[in-house]
CSV table of C-alpha atoms in Angstrom, one decimal:
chain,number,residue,atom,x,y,z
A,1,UNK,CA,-25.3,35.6,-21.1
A,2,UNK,CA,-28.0,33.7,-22.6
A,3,UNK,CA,-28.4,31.1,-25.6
A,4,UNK,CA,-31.5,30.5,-27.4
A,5,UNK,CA,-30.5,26.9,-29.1
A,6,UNK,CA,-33.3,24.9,-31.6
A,7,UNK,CA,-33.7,22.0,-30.2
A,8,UNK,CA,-33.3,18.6,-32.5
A,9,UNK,CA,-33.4,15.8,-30.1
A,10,UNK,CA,-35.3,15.3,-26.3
A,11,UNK,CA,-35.7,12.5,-24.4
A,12,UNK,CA,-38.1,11.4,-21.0
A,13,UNK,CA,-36.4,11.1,-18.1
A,14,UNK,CA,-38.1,9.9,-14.7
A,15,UNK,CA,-37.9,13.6,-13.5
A,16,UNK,CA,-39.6,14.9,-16.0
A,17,UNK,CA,-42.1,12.3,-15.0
A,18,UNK,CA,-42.1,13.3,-11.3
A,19,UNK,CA,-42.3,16.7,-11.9
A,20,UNK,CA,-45.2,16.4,-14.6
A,21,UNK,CA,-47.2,14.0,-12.0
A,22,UNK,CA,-46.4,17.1,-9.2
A,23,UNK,CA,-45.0,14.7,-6.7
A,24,UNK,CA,-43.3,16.9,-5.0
A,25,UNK,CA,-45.7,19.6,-3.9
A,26,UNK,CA,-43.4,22.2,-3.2
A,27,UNK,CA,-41.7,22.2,-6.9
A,28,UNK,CA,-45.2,22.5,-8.4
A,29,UNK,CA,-45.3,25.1,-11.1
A,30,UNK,CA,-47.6,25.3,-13.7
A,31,UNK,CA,-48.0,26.1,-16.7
A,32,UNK,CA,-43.9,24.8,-17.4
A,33,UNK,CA,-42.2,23.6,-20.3
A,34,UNK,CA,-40.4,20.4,-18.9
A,35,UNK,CA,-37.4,18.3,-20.4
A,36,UNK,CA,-33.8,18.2,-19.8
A,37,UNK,CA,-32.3,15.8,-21.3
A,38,UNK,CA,-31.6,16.7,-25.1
A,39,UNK,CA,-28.9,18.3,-28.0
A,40,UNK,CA,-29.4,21.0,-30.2
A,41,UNK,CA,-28.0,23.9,-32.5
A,42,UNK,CA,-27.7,27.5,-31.5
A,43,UNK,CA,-29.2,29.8,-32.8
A,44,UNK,CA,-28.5,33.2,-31.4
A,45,UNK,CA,-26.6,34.0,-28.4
A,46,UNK,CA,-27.0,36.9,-26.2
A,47,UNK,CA,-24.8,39.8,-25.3
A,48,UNK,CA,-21.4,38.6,-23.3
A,49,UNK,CA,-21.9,34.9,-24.6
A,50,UNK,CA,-18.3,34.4,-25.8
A,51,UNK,CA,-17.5,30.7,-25.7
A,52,UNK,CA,-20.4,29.8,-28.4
A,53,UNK,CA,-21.4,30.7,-31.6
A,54,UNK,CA,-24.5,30.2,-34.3
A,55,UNK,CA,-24.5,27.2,-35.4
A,56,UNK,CA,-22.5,25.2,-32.9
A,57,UNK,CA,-23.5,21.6,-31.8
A,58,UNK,CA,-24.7,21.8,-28.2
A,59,UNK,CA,-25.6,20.0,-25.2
A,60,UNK,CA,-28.1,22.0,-22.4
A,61,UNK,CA,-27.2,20.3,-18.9
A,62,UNK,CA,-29.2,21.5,-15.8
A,63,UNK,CA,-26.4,22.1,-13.4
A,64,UNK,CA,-24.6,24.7,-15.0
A,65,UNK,CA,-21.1,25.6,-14.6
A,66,UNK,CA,-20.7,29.7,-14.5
A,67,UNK,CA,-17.0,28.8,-13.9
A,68,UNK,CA,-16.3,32.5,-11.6
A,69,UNK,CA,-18.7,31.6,-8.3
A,70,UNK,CA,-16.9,30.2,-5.5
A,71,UNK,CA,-18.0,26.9,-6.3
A,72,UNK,CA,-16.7,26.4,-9.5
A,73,UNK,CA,-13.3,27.4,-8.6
A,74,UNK,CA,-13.7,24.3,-6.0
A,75,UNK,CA,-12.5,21.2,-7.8
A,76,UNK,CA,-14.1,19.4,-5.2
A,77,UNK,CA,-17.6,20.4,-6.4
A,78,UNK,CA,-19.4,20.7,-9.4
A,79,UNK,CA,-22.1,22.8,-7.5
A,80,UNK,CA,-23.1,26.5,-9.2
A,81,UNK,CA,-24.0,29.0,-7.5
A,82,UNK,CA,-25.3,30.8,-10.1
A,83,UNK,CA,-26.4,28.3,-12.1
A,84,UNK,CA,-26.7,25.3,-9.9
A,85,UNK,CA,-29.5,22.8,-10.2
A,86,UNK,CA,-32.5,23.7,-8.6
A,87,UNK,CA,-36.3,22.1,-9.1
A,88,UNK,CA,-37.7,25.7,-7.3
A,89,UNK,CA,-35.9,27.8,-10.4
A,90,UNK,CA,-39.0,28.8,-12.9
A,91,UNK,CA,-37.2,32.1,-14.5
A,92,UNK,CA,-34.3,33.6,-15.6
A,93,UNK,CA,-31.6,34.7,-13.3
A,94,UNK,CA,-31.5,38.1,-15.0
A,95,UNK,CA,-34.4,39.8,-14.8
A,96,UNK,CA,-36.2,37.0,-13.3
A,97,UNK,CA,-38.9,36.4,-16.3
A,98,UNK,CA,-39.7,34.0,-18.2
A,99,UNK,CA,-38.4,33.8,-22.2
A,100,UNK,CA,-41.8,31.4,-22.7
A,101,UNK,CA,-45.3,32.9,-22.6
A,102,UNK,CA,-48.6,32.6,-23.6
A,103,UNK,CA,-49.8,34.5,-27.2
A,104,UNK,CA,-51.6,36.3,-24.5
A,105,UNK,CA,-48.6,36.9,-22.9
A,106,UNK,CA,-49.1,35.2,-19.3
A,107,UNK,CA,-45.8,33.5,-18.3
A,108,UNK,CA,-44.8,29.8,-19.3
A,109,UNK,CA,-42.5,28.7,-16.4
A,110,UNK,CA,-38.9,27.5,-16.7
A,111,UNK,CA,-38.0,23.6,-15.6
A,112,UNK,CA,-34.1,22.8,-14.1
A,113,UNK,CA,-32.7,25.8,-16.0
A,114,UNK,CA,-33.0,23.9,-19.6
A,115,UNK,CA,-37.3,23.5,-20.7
A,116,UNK,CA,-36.3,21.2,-23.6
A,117,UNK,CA,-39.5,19.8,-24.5
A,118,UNK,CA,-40.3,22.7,-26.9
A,119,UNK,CA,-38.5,23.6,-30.4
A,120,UNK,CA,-36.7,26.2,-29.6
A,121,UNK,CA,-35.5,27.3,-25.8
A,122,UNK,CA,-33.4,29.5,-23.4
A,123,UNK,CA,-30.9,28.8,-21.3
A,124,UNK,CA,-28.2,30.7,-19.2
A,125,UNK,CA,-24.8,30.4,-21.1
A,126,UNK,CA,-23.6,28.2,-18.0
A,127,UNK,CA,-26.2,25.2,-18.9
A,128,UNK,CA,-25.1,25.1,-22.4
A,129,UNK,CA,-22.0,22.6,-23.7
A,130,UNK,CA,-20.7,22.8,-26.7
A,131,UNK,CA,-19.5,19.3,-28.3
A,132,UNK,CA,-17.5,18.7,-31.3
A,133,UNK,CA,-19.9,18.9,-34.9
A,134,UNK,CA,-18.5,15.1,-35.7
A,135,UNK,CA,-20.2,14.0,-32.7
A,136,UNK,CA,-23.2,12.9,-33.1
A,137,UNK,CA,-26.3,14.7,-31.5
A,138,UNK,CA,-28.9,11.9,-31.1
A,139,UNK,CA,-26.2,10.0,-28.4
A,140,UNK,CA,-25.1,13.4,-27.1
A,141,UNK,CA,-28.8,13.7,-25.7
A,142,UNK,CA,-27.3,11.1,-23.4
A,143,UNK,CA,-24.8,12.9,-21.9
A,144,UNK,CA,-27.5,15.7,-20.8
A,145,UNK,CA,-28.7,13.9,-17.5
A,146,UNK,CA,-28.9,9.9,-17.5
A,147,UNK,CA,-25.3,8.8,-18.7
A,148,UNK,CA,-23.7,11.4,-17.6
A,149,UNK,CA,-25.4,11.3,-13.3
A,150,UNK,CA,-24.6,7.0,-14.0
A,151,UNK,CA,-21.7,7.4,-15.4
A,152,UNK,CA,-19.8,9.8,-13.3
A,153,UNK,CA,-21.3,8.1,-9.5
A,154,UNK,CA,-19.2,5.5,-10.8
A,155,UNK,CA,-16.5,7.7,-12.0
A,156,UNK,CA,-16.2,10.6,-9.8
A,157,UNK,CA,-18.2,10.0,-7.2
A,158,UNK,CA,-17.6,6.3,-5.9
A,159,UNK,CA,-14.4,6.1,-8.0
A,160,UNK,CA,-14.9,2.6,-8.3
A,161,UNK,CA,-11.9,0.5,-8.6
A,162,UNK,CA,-10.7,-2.5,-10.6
A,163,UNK,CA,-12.2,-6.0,-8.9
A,164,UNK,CA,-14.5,-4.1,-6.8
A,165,UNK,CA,-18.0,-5.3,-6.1
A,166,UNK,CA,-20.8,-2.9,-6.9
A,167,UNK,CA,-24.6,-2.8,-6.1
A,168,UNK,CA,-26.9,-0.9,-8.3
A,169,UNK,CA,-30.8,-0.5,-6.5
A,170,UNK,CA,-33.4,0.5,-9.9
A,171,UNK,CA,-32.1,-0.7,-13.1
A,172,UNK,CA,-33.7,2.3,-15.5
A,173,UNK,CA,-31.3,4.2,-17.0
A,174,UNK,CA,-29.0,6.0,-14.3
A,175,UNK,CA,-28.5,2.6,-13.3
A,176,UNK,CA,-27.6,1.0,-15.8
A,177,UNK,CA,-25.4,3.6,-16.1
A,178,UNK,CA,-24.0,3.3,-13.2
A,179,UNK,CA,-23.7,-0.7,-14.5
A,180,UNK,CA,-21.5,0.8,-17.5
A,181,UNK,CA,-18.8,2.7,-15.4
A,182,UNK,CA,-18.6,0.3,-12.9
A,183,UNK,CA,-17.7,-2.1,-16.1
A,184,UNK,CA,-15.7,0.3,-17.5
A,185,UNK,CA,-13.4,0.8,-14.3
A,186,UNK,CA,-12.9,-3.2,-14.3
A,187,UNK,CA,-15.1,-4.1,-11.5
A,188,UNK,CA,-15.6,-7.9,-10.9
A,189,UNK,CA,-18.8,-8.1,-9.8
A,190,UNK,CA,-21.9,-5.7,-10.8
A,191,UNK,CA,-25.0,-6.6,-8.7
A,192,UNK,CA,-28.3,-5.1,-10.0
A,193,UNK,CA,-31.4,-4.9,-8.0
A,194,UNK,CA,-35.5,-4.6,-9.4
A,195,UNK,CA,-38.7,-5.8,-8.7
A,196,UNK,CA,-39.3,-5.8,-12.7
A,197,UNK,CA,-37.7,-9.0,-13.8
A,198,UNK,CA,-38.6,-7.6,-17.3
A,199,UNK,CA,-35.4,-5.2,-16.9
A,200,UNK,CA,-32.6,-8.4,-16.2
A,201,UNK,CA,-32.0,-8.9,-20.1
A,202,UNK,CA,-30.7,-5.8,-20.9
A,203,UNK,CA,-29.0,-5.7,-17.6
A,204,UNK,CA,-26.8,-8.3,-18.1
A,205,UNK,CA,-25.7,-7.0,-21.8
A,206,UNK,CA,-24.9,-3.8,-20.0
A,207,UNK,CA,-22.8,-5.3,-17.4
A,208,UNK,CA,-24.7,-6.2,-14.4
A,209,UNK,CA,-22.9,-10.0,-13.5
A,210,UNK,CA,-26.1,-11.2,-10.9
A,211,UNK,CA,-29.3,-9.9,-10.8
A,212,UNK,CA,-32.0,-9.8,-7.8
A,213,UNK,CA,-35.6,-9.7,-7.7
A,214,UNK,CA,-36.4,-8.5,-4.3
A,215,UNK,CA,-39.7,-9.8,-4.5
A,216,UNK,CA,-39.0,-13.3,-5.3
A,217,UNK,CA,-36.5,-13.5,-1.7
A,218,UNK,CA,-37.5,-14.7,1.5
A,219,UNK,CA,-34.3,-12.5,2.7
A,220,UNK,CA,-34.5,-8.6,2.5
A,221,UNK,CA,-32.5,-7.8,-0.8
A,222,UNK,CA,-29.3,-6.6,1.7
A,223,UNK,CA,-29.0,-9.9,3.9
A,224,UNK,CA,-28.9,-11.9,0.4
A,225,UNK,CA,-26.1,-9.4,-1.2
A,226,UNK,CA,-24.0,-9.7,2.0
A,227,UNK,CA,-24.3,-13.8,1.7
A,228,UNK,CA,-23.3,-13.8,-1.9
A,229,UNK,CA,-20.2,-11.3,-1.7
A,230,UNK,CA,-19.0,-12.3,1.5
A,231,UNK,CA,-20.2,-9.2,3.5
A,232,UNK,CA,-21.4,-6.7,1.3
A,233,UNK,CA,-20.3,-4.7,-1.3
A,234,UNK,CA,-17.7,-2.4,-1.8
A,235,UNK,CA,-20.1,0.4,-3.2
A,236,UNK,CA,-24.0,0.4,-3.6
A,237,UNK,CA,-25.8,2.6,-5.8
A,238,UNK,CA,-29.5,3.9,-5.0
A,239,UNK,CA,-31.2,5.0,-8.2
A,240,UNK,CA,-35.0,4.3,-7.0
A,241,UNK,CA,-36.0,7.3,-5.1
A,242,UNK,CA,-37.5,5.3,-2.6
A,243,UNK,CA,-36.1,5.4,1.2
A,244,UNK,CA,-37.1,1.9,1.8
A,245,UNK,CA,-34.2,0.8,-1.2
A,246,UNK,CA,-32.0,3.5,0.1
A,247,UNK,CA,-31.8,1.5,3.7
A,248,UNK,CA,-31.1,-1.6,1.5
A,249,UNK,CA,-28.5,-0.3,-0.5
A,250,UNK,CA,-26.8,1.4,2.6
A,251,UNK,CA,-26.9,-2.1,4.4
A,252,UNK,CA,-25.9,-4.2,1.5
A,253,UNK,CA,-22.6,-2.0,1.7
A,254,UNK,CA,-19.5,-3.6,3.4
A,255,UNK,CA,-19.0,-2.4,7.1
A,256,UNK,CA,-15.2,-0.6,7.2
A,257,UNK,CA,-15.3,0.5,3.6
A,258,UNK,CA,-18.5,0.6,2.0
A,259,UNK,CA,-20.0,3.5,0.1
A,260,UNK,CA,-23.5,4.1,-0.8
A,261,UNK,CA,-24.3,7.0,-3.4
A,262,UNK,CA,-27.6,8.4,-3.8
A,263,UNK,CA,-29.3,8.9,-6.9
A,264,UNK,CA,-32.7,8.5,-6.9
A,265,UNK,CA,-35.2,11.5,-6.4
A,266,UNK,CA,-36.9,11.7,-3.6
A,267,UNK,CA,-40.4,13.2,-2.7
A,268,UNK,CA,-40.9,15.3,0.6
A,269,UNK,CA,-41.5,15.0,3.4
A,270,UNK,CA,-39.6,11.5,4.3
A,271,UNK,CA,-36.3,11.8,6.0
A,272,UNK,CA,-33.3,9.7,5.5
A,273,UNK,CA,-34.1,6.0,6.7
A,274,UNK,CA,-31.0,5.8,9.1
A,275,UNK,CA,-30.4,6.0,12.8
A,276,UNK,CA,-27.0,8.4,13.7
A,277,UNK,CA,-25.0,5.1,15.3
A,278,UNK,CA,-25.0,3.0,12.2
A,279,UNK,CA,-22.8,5.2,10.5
A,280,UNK,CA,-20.3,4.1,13.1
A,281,UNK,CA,-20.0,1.0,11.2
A,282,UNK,CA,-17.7,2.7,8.8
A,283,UNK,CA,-20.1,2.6,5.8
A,284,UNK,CA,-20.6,6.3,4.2
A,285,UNK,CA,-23.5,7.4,2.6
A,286,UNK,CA,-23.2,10.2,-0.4
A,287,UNK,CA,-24.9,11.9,-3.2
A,288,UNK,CA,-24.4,12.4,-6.5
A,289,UNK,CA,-25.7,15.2,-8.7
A,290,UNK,CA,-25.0,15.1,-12.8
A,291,UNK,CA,-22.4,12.3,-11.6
A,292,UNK,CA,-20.3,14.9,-10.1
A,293,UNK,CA,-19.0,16.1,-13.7
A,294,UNK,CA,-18.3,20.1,-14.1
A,295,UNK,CA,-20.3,20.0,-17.0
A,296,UNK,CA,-18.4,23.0,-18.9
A,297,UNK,CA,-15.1,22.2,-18.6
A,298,UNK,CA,-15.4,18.1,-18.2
A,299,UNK,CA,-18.2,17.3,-20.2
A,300,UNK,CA,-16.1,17.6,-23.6
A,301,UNK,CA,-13.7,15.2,-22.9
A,302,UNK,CA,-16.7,12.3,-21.3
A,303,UNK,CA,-18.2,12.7,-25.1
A,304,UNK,CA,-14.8,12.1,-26.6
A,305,UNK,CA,-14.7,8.9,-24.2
A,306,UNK,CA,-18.3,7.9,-25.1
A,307,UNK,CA,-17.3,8.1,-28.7
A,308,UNK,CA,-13.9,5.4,-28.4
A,309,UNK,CA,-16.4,3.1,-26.6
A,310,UNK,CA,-15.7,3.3,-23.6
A,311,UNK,CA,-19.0,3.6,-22.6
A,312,UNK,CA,-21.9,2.0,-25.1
A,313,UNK,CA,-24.5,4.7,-25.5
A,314,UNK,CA,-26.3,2.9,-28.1
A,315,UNK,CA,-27.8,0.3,-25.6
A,316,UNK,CA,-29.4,3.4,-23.8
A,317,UNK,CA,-31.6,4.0,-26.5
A,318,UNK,CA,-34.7,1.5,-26.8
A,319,UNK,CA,-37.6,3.6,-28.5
A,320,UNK,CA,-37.4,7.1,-31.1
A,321,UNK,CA,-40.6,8.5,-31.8
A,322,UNK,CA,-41.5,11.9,-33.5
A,323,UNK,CA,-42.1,14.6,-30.7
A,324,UNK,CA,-45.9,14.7,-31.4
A,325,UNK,CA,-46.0,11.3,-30.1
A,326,UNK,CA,-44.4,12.4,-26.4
A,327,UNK,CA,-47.1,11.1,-24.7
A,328,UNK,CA,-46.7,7.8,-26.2
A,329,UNK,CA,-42.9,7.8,-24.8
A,330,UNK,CA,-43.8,9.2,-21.0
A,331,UNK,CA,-46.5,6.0,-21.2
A,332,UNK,CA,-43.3,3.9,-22.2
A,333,UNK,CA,-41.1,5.0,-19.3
A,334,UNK,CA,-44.5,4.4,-16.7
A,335,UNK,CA,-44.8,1.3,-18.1
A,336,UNK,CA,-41.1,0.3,-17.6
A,337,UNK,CA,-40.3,-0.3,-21.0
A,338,UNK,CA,-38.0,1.9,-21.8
A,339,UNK,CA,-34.4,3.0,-20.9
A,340,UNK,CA,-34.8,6.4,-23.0
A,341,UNK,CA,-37.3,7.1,-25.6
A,342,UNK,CA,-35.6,9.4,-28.4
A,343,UNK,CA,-37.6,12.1,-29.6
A,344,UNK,CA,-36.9,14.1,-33.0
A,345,UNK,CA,-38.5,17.0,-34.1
């Protein structure tokens, strides 16, 4: 039940950044081949691996879909328990080894069940979606994490609704995201939030409406969105992975109705920034992991959509650079130049 698939396109996301600057002392495992976020061909598939073949056009996603746990037969979860998501995961579920190693043969460890940032890699037959050979592979990279977590908190998460008024907290590439579906499901009024002013440009021509820089307000971010929208909005996005913006986006929600999904990571050992009685307000707070998409079974039919236009992945890419160069693109996404930095090998 495993796919070795030759990797032709990777690209940096933020947790890759994370996990490479070891923020999170408990995930720390070294050495690892990290990346997630990438499209490929397979190359060989193991025994039992039915639904793919050599040869076919494939996407690696990091919370699998085994499709026979007790999860997966839940439509209201896209959870595994098999092949879930899970930053303490460095081996195979198998045997529990490693397909990477030294030439010595010491262990290279495994990163979110996909390790793309090498030519070739293994993954469980659960993390690996196959997409139609017309499509093509560079934009599927997309779809592997930042699109798809965006997209689908707008989608399946928030279910955002026509003339709705959204907040999205971190305008990198989840939220801009986020800024697409929310556009895409015909809300009135996107509200994006960052302290890098640089990042308002391409909001707006990715459907944010208004645009805040936190630090240029004599109000806290939240007291300024309730004055403009009349009370808040309808749903708030947090793709910082910072508590301080999580409390903002949770009070920059309407109270009754308003719904506030989490997207950023966050390091240990802070707690959630809320005190019990101010959820009697009526606003709810909710995460949102790979956008809530089953990636095997839904995945498919989100790259069909992407494809009619529906949602614009060609704004998402702002740099491509030969994989040698990867050091030049995590620099890039530090800096906060990029959305996603394309790399070929």
């Amino acid at each position: 039940m495993e796919v070795r698939v030759k990797i032709l396109f990777t690209s940096i996301c933020h947790t890759d950044l994370s996990a490479w600057q070891g923020e999170n002392e408990a995930q720390r495992a070294y050495p690892r081949i990290l990346g997630h976020e990438a499209s490929g061909i397979v190359e060989s598939v193991g025994e039992g691996v039915t639904d793919m073949k050599e040869g076919d056009h494939v996407v690696p996603i990091f919370n699998g879909e085994c499709g026979d746990c007790i999860y997966c037969k839940r439509e209201k979860t896209n959870m595994c328990e098999r092949s879930g998501v899970n930053p303490f995961k460095t081996v195979m579920v198998n045997d529990g080894k490693s397909r990477f190693s030294t030439k010595d043969g010491k262990p290279i460890f495994h990163f979110l069940n996909t390790s793309t940032f090498s030519e070739y890699t293994v993954l469980e037959s659960a993390c690996v979606v196959k997409v139609e050979p017309e499509v093509p592979l560079k934009k599927m990279t997309l779809l592997s994490c930042g699109v798809s977590t965006g997209v689908g908190a707008a989608w399946n998460t928030a279910d955002v609704k026509a003339g709705s008024t959204v907040a999205v907290f971190g305008l990198g590439a989840v939220g801009l995201a986020v800024a697409e579906g929310a556009r895409a499901r015909g809300a009135s009024r996107i509200i994006g939030v960052d302290i890098n002013p640089n990042k308002f440009v391409k909001a707006r021509a990715m459907g944010i409406t208004d645009t805040i820089n936190p630090t240029d307000q004599e109000k806290p971010a939240n007291e300024v969105i309730r004055e403009m929208t009349g009370g808040g909005v309808d749903y708030s996005f947090e793709c910082a992975g910072n508590l301080d913006v999580l409390r903002e986006a949770f009070l920059s929600s309407h109270e009754g109705w308003g719904l506030t999904v989490v997207l950023g990571i966050h390091p240990t050992p802070r707690m959630l920034p809320l005190h019990p009685m101010e959820l009697f307000t009526g606003r709810i707070i909710v995460a949102s992991v790979f956008g809530g998409f089953k990636g095997k079974t839904q995945l498919p039919h989100f790259a069909r959509e992407c494809m009619k236009g529906v949602v614009n992945l060609d704004e998402f890419i702002t740099h491509e650079l030969p994989f040698e160069k990867i050091n030049d693109a995590f620099q890039l996404l530090t800096d906060g130049k990029s959305l996603r930095c394309l790399l070929h090998f």
